[in-house]
Structures are given as structure tokens and as C-alpha cells.
């Protein structure tokens, strides 16, 4: 009887552990940061005449190292912000809030993941390791520890952190002084700001209750939506910049996506249901990024 109970409980415990890990590593955020690493790695192989099968070990090192560094940064964030997370509905399932993982355990895991990840990146190229560290430093030190609780510029600082990811993937193969990684860096800086502003508008009550100085908390929702529009406008040059690199198919699709986001941003100035608009804007931002990056890969296969 005891054996039967143990066997039926074990899968449940394992599944719960996986769920806790997913929330600890902010699953969607982790995936959104790893995708640009892979995309840039693939594009660097293509534009530098390299073969993927000849670089499979380097690929494993790159993906494992970058994933660990990003995971370490996210765990540092959860460890440091557990008091804020307790006040917000959207973060109630994080194991630092539920108590599934101890704060000391999360801190140790964050340090270990960061150190091992950076060590693996040093086995690729120095340039890639430097970009990995800079992404970690911007997110952990400048965003999490310094600006998140003090200034509205925390959104911009967090965006810069995420923008290092394509530089990491490209620099493993070749120096990142090329239009493609620089364009990807620019796209991610600009993209993440309206993406984050949509979250801030959608979760305004959360951020207000926690006292986090996100833009809609400080200057209001209407002014934030205007800021959102300005950053989406800043994405309009991207199709033109990359026309000569990826061709007319990419140009057409990326321009349509950008104009669609621009139309949605303008609608945000007119709608009365700001929360619904924010939710649509958030989903559209993800669709924009996934299609853009996947299209780059498909066009270079």
C-alpha cells in the first residue's frame, strides 16, 4: 500500500518541480532570450560560409552557456524581487513566493548557473563571453538591483540587456561588426520597450500595489501609450535597412508586421478599454518577434 502511494505521488511531485522551475526561470522570458542567440548563430554561419554540421559542438556550448547565463540572471531577479512578487497577482506562482524553493537555494543556483554559463561561453570566443557578461550585468546589476525600484528607465535598461543575445550568438562564429547582428541588437532594444509597456499597462494594479515605478504608474496610461507609439515608429526603418541582406520577401513581411503594429499602437490612443488594448499589443509584439526571427532563419536555409 505504501509503495503504491509513493509511486502515484512521485510523478505529481516531479511535475510540480518542473512547474516551479518554469516559473523560477520565467519560461517565456527565457525562451524569448534564447531564440535570438540561436537565430544569430544560424545567420552567422550562413553569412560567413560556415557549415552547421562542422560546428555542432560549438553550437552545444553556445546554447548551453547562454541559457545558463540567462537562467542565472533570471534567478537573481527572482531572488532579489521576492518581496515585490508577493504583492503582485502575476507572480504568485513563483517558487520564491510560494516557498517551494528557499531564497538561499535560489541564490546558490543563480550563482552556479552564472559561473558555469560564463565558463562555457569562454570556451567559445572571448567576444561572445563579454557580450554574455554584459547582458547579465545590465539585467542583474543595472536593472534588478539598481533601477527597477527607482526609475522608469528600468524598462530601457532591461531592453538593452536582452539586446545582447544576438551579439552572443553571432560572435561565437565571427566578430559582431556586421549589419545583421547590429540590426538584431537594435530590433530587440526597440521591440522590448513597447512589449514591456504593454505588460505594465495590463498589470497596472500590480505595479501600483508593489510600488514599482513603471511608466503608466508614474505618468499615466495615456502618456505611456503615446510612448509605445514612438518606439514602434522607430521599428519602421528595419525592413529598409535589411532589404539588401534578406531580400524582398523579408522586406514585405517585416514592413506589413511593422505597419500592423503601428496601426494597433494608434488605436491605443483612441480606445477606452486600455487593458484589452494592452493585452492585444502584448500578443502582437510576440507574434512580430517570432515571425521576424523565424523568417530570417527560413530565408537562409
PDB file of N, CA, C and O in Angstrom, residues 38-39 42-47 180 184 238-239 242-255 257 290-301:
ATOM      1  N   UNK A  38      20.113  31.695 -30.867  1.00  0.00           N
ATOM      2  CA  UNK A  38      20.093  30.677 -31.925  1.00  0.00           C
ATOM      3  C   UNK A  38      20.000  31.329 -33.305  1.00  0.00           C
ATOM      4  O   UNK A  38      20.717  30.942 -34.238  1.00  0.00           O
ATOM      5  N   UNK A  39      19.110  32.310 -33.437  1.00  0.00           N
ATOM      6  CA  UNK A  39      18.923  32.974 -34.728  1.00  0.00           C
ATOM      7  C   UNK A  39      20.218  33.591 -35.226  1.00  0.00           C
ATOM      8  O   UNK A  39      20.616  33.399 -36.385  1.00  0.00           O
ATOM      9  N   UNK A  42      22.803  30.940 -36.241  1.00  0.00           N
ATOM     10  CA  UNK A  42      22.469  30.376 -37.557  1.00  0.00           C
ATOM     11  C   UNK A  42      22.826  31.351 -38.678  1.00  0.00           C
ATOM     12  O   UNK A  42      23.424  30.969 -39.695  1.00  0.00           O
ATOM     13  N   UNK A  43      22.475  32.611 -38.498  1.00  0.00           N
ATOM     14  CA  UNK A  43      22.743  33.619 -39.524  1.00  0.00           C
ATOM     15  C   UNK A  43      24.239  33.853 -39.694  1.00  0.00           C
ATOM     16  O   UNK A  43      24.714  34.074 -40.817  1.00  0.00           O
ATOM     17  N   UNK A  44      24.982  33.795 -38.602  1.00  0.00           N
ATOM     18  CA  UNK A  44      26.441  33.976 -38.677  1.00  0.00           C
ATOM     19  C   UNK A  44      27.076  32.850 -39.491  1.00  0.00           C
ATOM     20  O   UNK A  44      28.002  33.090 -40.283  1.00  0.00           O
ATOM     21  N   UNK A  45      26.589  31.626 -39.299  1.00  0.00           N
ATOM     22  CA  UNK A  45      27.081  30.510 -40.104  1.00  0.00           C
ATOM     23  C   UNK A  45      26.827  30.771 -41.592  1.00  0.00           C
ATOM     24  O   UNK A  45      27.714  30.587 -42.437  1.00  0.00           O
ATOM     25  N   UNK A  46      25.620  31.212 -41.901  1.00  0.00           N
ATOM     26  CA  UNK A  46      25.228  31.433 -43.298  1.00  0.00           C
ATOM     27  C   UNK A  46      26.060  32.543 -43.950  1.00  0.00           C
ATOM     28  O   UNK A  46      26.610  32.356 -45.038  1.00  0.00           O
ATOM     29  N   UNK A  47      26.151  33.684 -43.285  1.00  0.00           N
ATOM     30  CA  UNK A  47      26.823  34.831 -43.894  1.00  0.00           C
ATOM     31  C   UNK A  47      28.348  34.728 -43.870  1.00  0.00           C
ATOM     32  O   UNK A  47      29.031  35.502 -44.538  1.00  0.00           O
ATOM     33  N   UNK A 180      23.896  42.541 -39.779  1.00  0.00           N
ATOM     34  CA  UNK A 180      22.854  41.656 -39.249  1.00  0.00           C
ATOM     35  C   UNK A 180      22.814  41.663 -37.717  1.00  0.00           C
ATOM     36  O   UNK A 180      21.761  41.939 -37.129  1.00  0.00           O
ATOM     37  N   UNK A 184      19.857  43.275 -35.401  1.00  0.00           N
ATOM     38  CA  UNK A 184      19.141  42.474 -34.411  1.00  0.00           C
ATOM     39  C   UNK A 184      19.229  43.113 -33.025  1.00  0.00           C
ATOM     40  O   UNK A 184      18.253  43.108 -32.264  1.00  0.00           O
ATOM     41  N   UNK A 238      13.626  49.314 -40.097  1.00  0.00           N
ATOM     42  CA  UNK A 238      14.238  47.983 -40.099  1.00  0.00           C
ATOM     43  C   UNK A 238      14.085  47.256 -41.440  1.00  0.00           C
ATOM     44  O   UNK A 238      15.072  46.731 -41.983  1.00  0.00           O
ATOM     45  N   UNK A 239      12.866  47.176 -42.030  1.00  0.00           N
ATOM     46  CA  UNK A 239      12.750  46.484 -43.320  1.00  0.00           C
ATOM     47  C   UNK A 239      13.645  47.084 -44.404  1.00  0.00           C
ATOM     48  O   UNK A 239      14.197  46.344 -45.236  1.00  0.00           O
ATOM     49  N   UNK A 242      17.443  46.151 -43.828  1.00  0.00           N
ATOM     50  CA  UNK A 242      17.781  44.753 -44.099  1.00  0.00           C
ATOM     51  C   UNK A 242      17.328  44.261 -45.476  1.00  0.00           C
ATOM     52  O   UNK A 242      17.460  43.082 -45.787  1.00  0.00           O
ATOM     53  N   UNK A 243      16.803  45.171 -46.315  1.00  0.00           N
ATOM     54  CA  UNK A 243      16.339  44.788 -47.650  1.00  0.00           C
ATOM     55  C   UNK A 243      17.458  44.153 -48.467  1.00  0.00           C
ATOM     56  O   UNK A 243      17.282  43.075 -49.067  1.00  0.00           O
ATOM     57  N   UNK A 244      18.616  44.788 -48.475  1.00  0.00           N
ATOM     58  CA  UNK A 244      19.740  44.278 -49.264  1.00  0.00           C
ATOM     59  C   UNK A 244      20.317  42.985 -48.724  1.00  0.00           C
ATOM     60  O   UNK A 244      21.012  42.263 -49.450  1.00  0.00           O
ATOM     61  N   UNK A 245      20.027  42.685 -47.476  1.00  0.00           N
ATOM     62  CA  UNK A 245      20.576  41.481 -46.834  1.00  0.00           C
ATOM     63  C   UNK A 245      19.657  40.282 -46.972  1.00  0.00           C
ATOM     64  O   UNK A 245      20.109  39.171 -47.284  1.00  0.00           O
ATOM     65  N   UNK A 246      18.354  40.472 -46.754  1.00  0.00           N
ATOM     66  CA  UNK A 246      17.417  39.352 -46.756  1.00  0.00           C
ATOM     67  C   UNK A 246      16.451  39.351 -47.944  1.00  0.00           C
ATOM     68  O   UNK A 246      15.696  38.388 -48.118  1.00  0.00           O
ATOM     69  N   UNK A 247      16.420  40.428 -48.716  1.00  0.00           N
ATOM     70  CA  UNK A 247      15.613  40.433 -49.924  1.00  0.00           C
ATOM     71  C   UNK A 247      14.181  40.924 -49.731  1.00  0.00           C
ATOM     72  O   UNK A 247      13.776  41.352 -48.642  1.00  0.00           O
ATOM     73  N   UNK A 248      13.405  40.809 -50.821  1.00  0.00           N
ATOM     74  CA  UNK A 248      12.074  41.409 -50.865  1.00  0.00           C
ATOM     75  C   UNK A 248      11.032  40.667 -50.038  1.00  0.00           C
ATOM     76  O   UNK A 248      10.080  41.273 -49.548  1.00  0.00           O
ATOM     77  N   UNK A 249      11.177  39.373 -49.895  1.00  0.00           N
ATOM     78  CA  UNK A 249      10.200  38.636 -49.081  1.00  0.00           C
ATOM     79  C   UNK A 249      10.268  39.121 -47.635  1.00  0.00           C
ATOM     80  O   UNK A 249       9.234  39.423 -47.021  1.00  0.00           O
ATOM     81  N   UNK A 250      11.473  39.202 -47.119  1.00  0.00           N
ATOM     82  CA  UNK A 250      11.631  39.690 -45.753  1.00  0.00           C
ATOM     83  C   UNK A 250      11.154  41.133 -45.642  1.00  0.00           C
ATOM     84  O   UNK A 250      10.467  41.492 -44.679  1.00  0.00           O
ATOM     85  N   UNK A 251      11.521  41.943 -46.616  1.00  0.00           N
ATOM     86  CA  UNK A 251      11.121  43.347 -46.611  1.00  0.00           C
ATOM     87  C   UNK A 251       9.600  43.485 -46.544  1.00  0.00           C
ATOM     88  O   UNK A 251       9.066  44.235 -45.720  1.00  0.00           O
ATOM     89  N   UNK A 252       8.900  42.740 -47.380  1.00  0.00           N
ATOM     90  CA  UNK A 252       7.433  42.831 -47.452  1.00  0.00           C
ATOM     91  C   UNK A 252       6.781  42.380 -46.149  1.00  0.00           C
ATOM     92  O   UNK A 252       5.919  43.072 -45.591  1.00  0.00           O
ATOM     93  N   UNK A 253       7.202  41.216 -45.651  1.00  0.00           N
ATOM     94  CA  UNK A 253       6.603  40.665 -44.442  1.00  0.00           C
ATOM     95  C   UNK A 253       6.898  41.556 -43.234  1.00  0.00           C
ATOM     96  O   UNK A 253       5.998  41.863 -42.438  1.00  0.00           O
ATOM     97  N   UNK A 254       8.155  41.982 -43.088  1.00  0.00           N
ATOM     98  CA  UNK A 254       8.525  42.806 -41.934  1.00  0.00           C
ATOM     99  C   UNK A 254       7.857  44.175 -41.985  1.00  0.00           C
ATOM    100  O   UNK A 254       7.466  44.720 -40.943  1.00  0.00           O
ATOM    101  N   UNK A 255       7.690  44.724 -43.183  1.00  0.00           N
ATOM    102  CA  UNK A 255       7.018  46.020 -43.304  1.00  0.00           C
ATOM    103  C   UNK A 255       5.545  45.893 -42.939  1.00  0.00           C
ATOM    104  O   UNK A 255       4.998  46.752 -42.225  1.00  0.00           O
ATOM    105  N   UNK A 257       4.222  43.636 -40.949  1.00  0.00           N
ATOM    106  CA  UNK A 257       4.171  43.434 -39.496  1.00  0.00           C
ATOM    107  C   UNK A 257       4.334  44.748 -38.749  1.00  0.00           C
ATOM    108  O   UNK A 257       3.625  45.026 -37.774  1.00  0.00           O
ATOM    109  N   UNK A 290       8.634  36.640 -33.202  1.00  0.00           N
ATOM    110  CA  UNK A 290       8.783  35.244 -33.620  1.00  0.00           C
ATOM    111  C   UNK A 290       8.796  35.121 -35.141  1.00  0.00           C
ATOM    112  O   UNK A 290       9.656  34.441 -35.718  1.00  0.00           O
ATOM    113  N   UNK A 291       7.861  35.791 -35.813  1.00  0.00           N
ATOM    114  CA  UNK A 291       7.799  35.722 -37.276  1.00  0.00           C
ATOM    115  C   UNK A 291       9.056  36.326 -37.891  1.00  0.00           C
ATOM    116  O   UNK A 291       9.655  35.761 -38.813  1.00  0.00           O
ATOM    117  N   UNK A 292       9.492  37.470 -37.372  1.00  0.00           N
ATOM    118  CA  UNK A 292      10.658  38.153 -37.921  1.00  0.00           C
ATOM    119  C   UNK A 292      11.900  37.270 -37.832  1.00  0.00           C
ATOM    120  O   UNK A 292      12.626  37.093 -38.823  1.00  0.00           O
ATOM    121  N   UNK A 293      12.131  36.685 -36.661  1.00  0.00           N
ATOM    122  CA  UNK A 293      13.332  35.886 -36.464  1.00  0.00           C
ATOM    123  C   UNK A 293      13.250  34.548 -37.209  1.00  0.00           C
ATOM    124  O   UNK A 293      14.248  34.096 -37.778  1.00  0.00           O
ATOM    125  N   UNK A 294      12.086  33.919 -37.183  1.00  0.00           N
ATOM    126  CA  UNK A 294      11.944  32.646 -37.891  1.00  0.00           C
ATOM    127  C   UNK A 294      12.070  32.842 -39.406  1.00  0.00           C
ATOM    128  O   UNK A 294      12.602  31.981 -40.104  1.00  0.00           O
ATOM    129  N   UNK A 295      11.571  33.967 -39.892  1.00  0.00           N
ATOM    130  CA  UNK A 295      11.674  34.245 -41.324  1.00  0.00           C
ATOM    131  C   UNK A 295      13.136  34.399 -41.752  1.00  0.00           C
ATOM    132  O   UNK A 295      13.532  33.926 -42.817  1.00  0.00           O
ATOM    133  N   UNK A 296      13.920  35.052 -40.910  1.00  0.00           N
ATOM    134  CA  UNK A 296      15.359  35.175 -41.205  1.00  0.00           C
ATOM    135  C   UNK A 296      16.009  33.806 -41.337  1.00  0.00           C
ATOM    136  O   UNK A 296      16.848  33.579 -42.233  1.00  0.00           O
ATOM    137  N   UNK A 297      15.628  32.894 -40.451  1.00  0.00           N
ATOM    138  CA  UNK A 297      16.195  31.540 -40.495  1.00  0.00           C
ATOM    139  C   UNK A 297      15.745  30.806 -41.755  1.00  0.00           C
ATOM    140  O   UNK A 297      16.560  30.208 -42.461  1.00  0.00           O
ATOM    141  N   UNK A 298      14.451  30.865 -42.043  1.00  0.00           N
ATOM    142  CA  UNK A 298      13.893  30.160 -43.197  1.00  0.00           C
ATOM    143  C   UNK A 298      14.530  30.652 -44.495  1.00  0.00           C
ATOM    144  O   UNK A 298      14.857  29.845 -45.389  1.00  0.00           O
ATOM    145  N   UNK A 299      14.737  31.951 -44.600  1.00  0.00           N
ATOM    146  CA  UNK A 299      15.299  32.530 -45.841  1.00  0.00           C
ATOM    147  C   UNK A 299      16.771  32.192 -46.037  1.00  0.00           C
ATOM    148  O   UNK A 299      17.311  32.406 -47.132  1.00  0.00           O
ATOM    149  N   UNK A 300      17.414  31.672 -44.993  1.00  0.00           N
ATOM    150  CA  UNK A 300      18.831  31.338 -45.111  1.00  0.00           C
ATOM    151  C   UNK A 300      19.096  29.829 -45.036  1.00  0.00           C
ATOM    152  O   UNK A 300      20.238  29.408 -44.871  1.00  0.00           O
ATOM    153  N   UNK A 301      18.028  29.037 -45.099  1.00  0.00           N
ATOM    154  CA  UNK A 301      18.207  27.582 -45.110  1.00  0.00           C
ATOM    155  C   UNK A 301      18.682  27.125 -46.491  1.00  0.00           C
ATOM    156  O   UNK A 301      18.124  27.528 -47.492  1.00  0.00           O
TER     157      UNK A 301
END
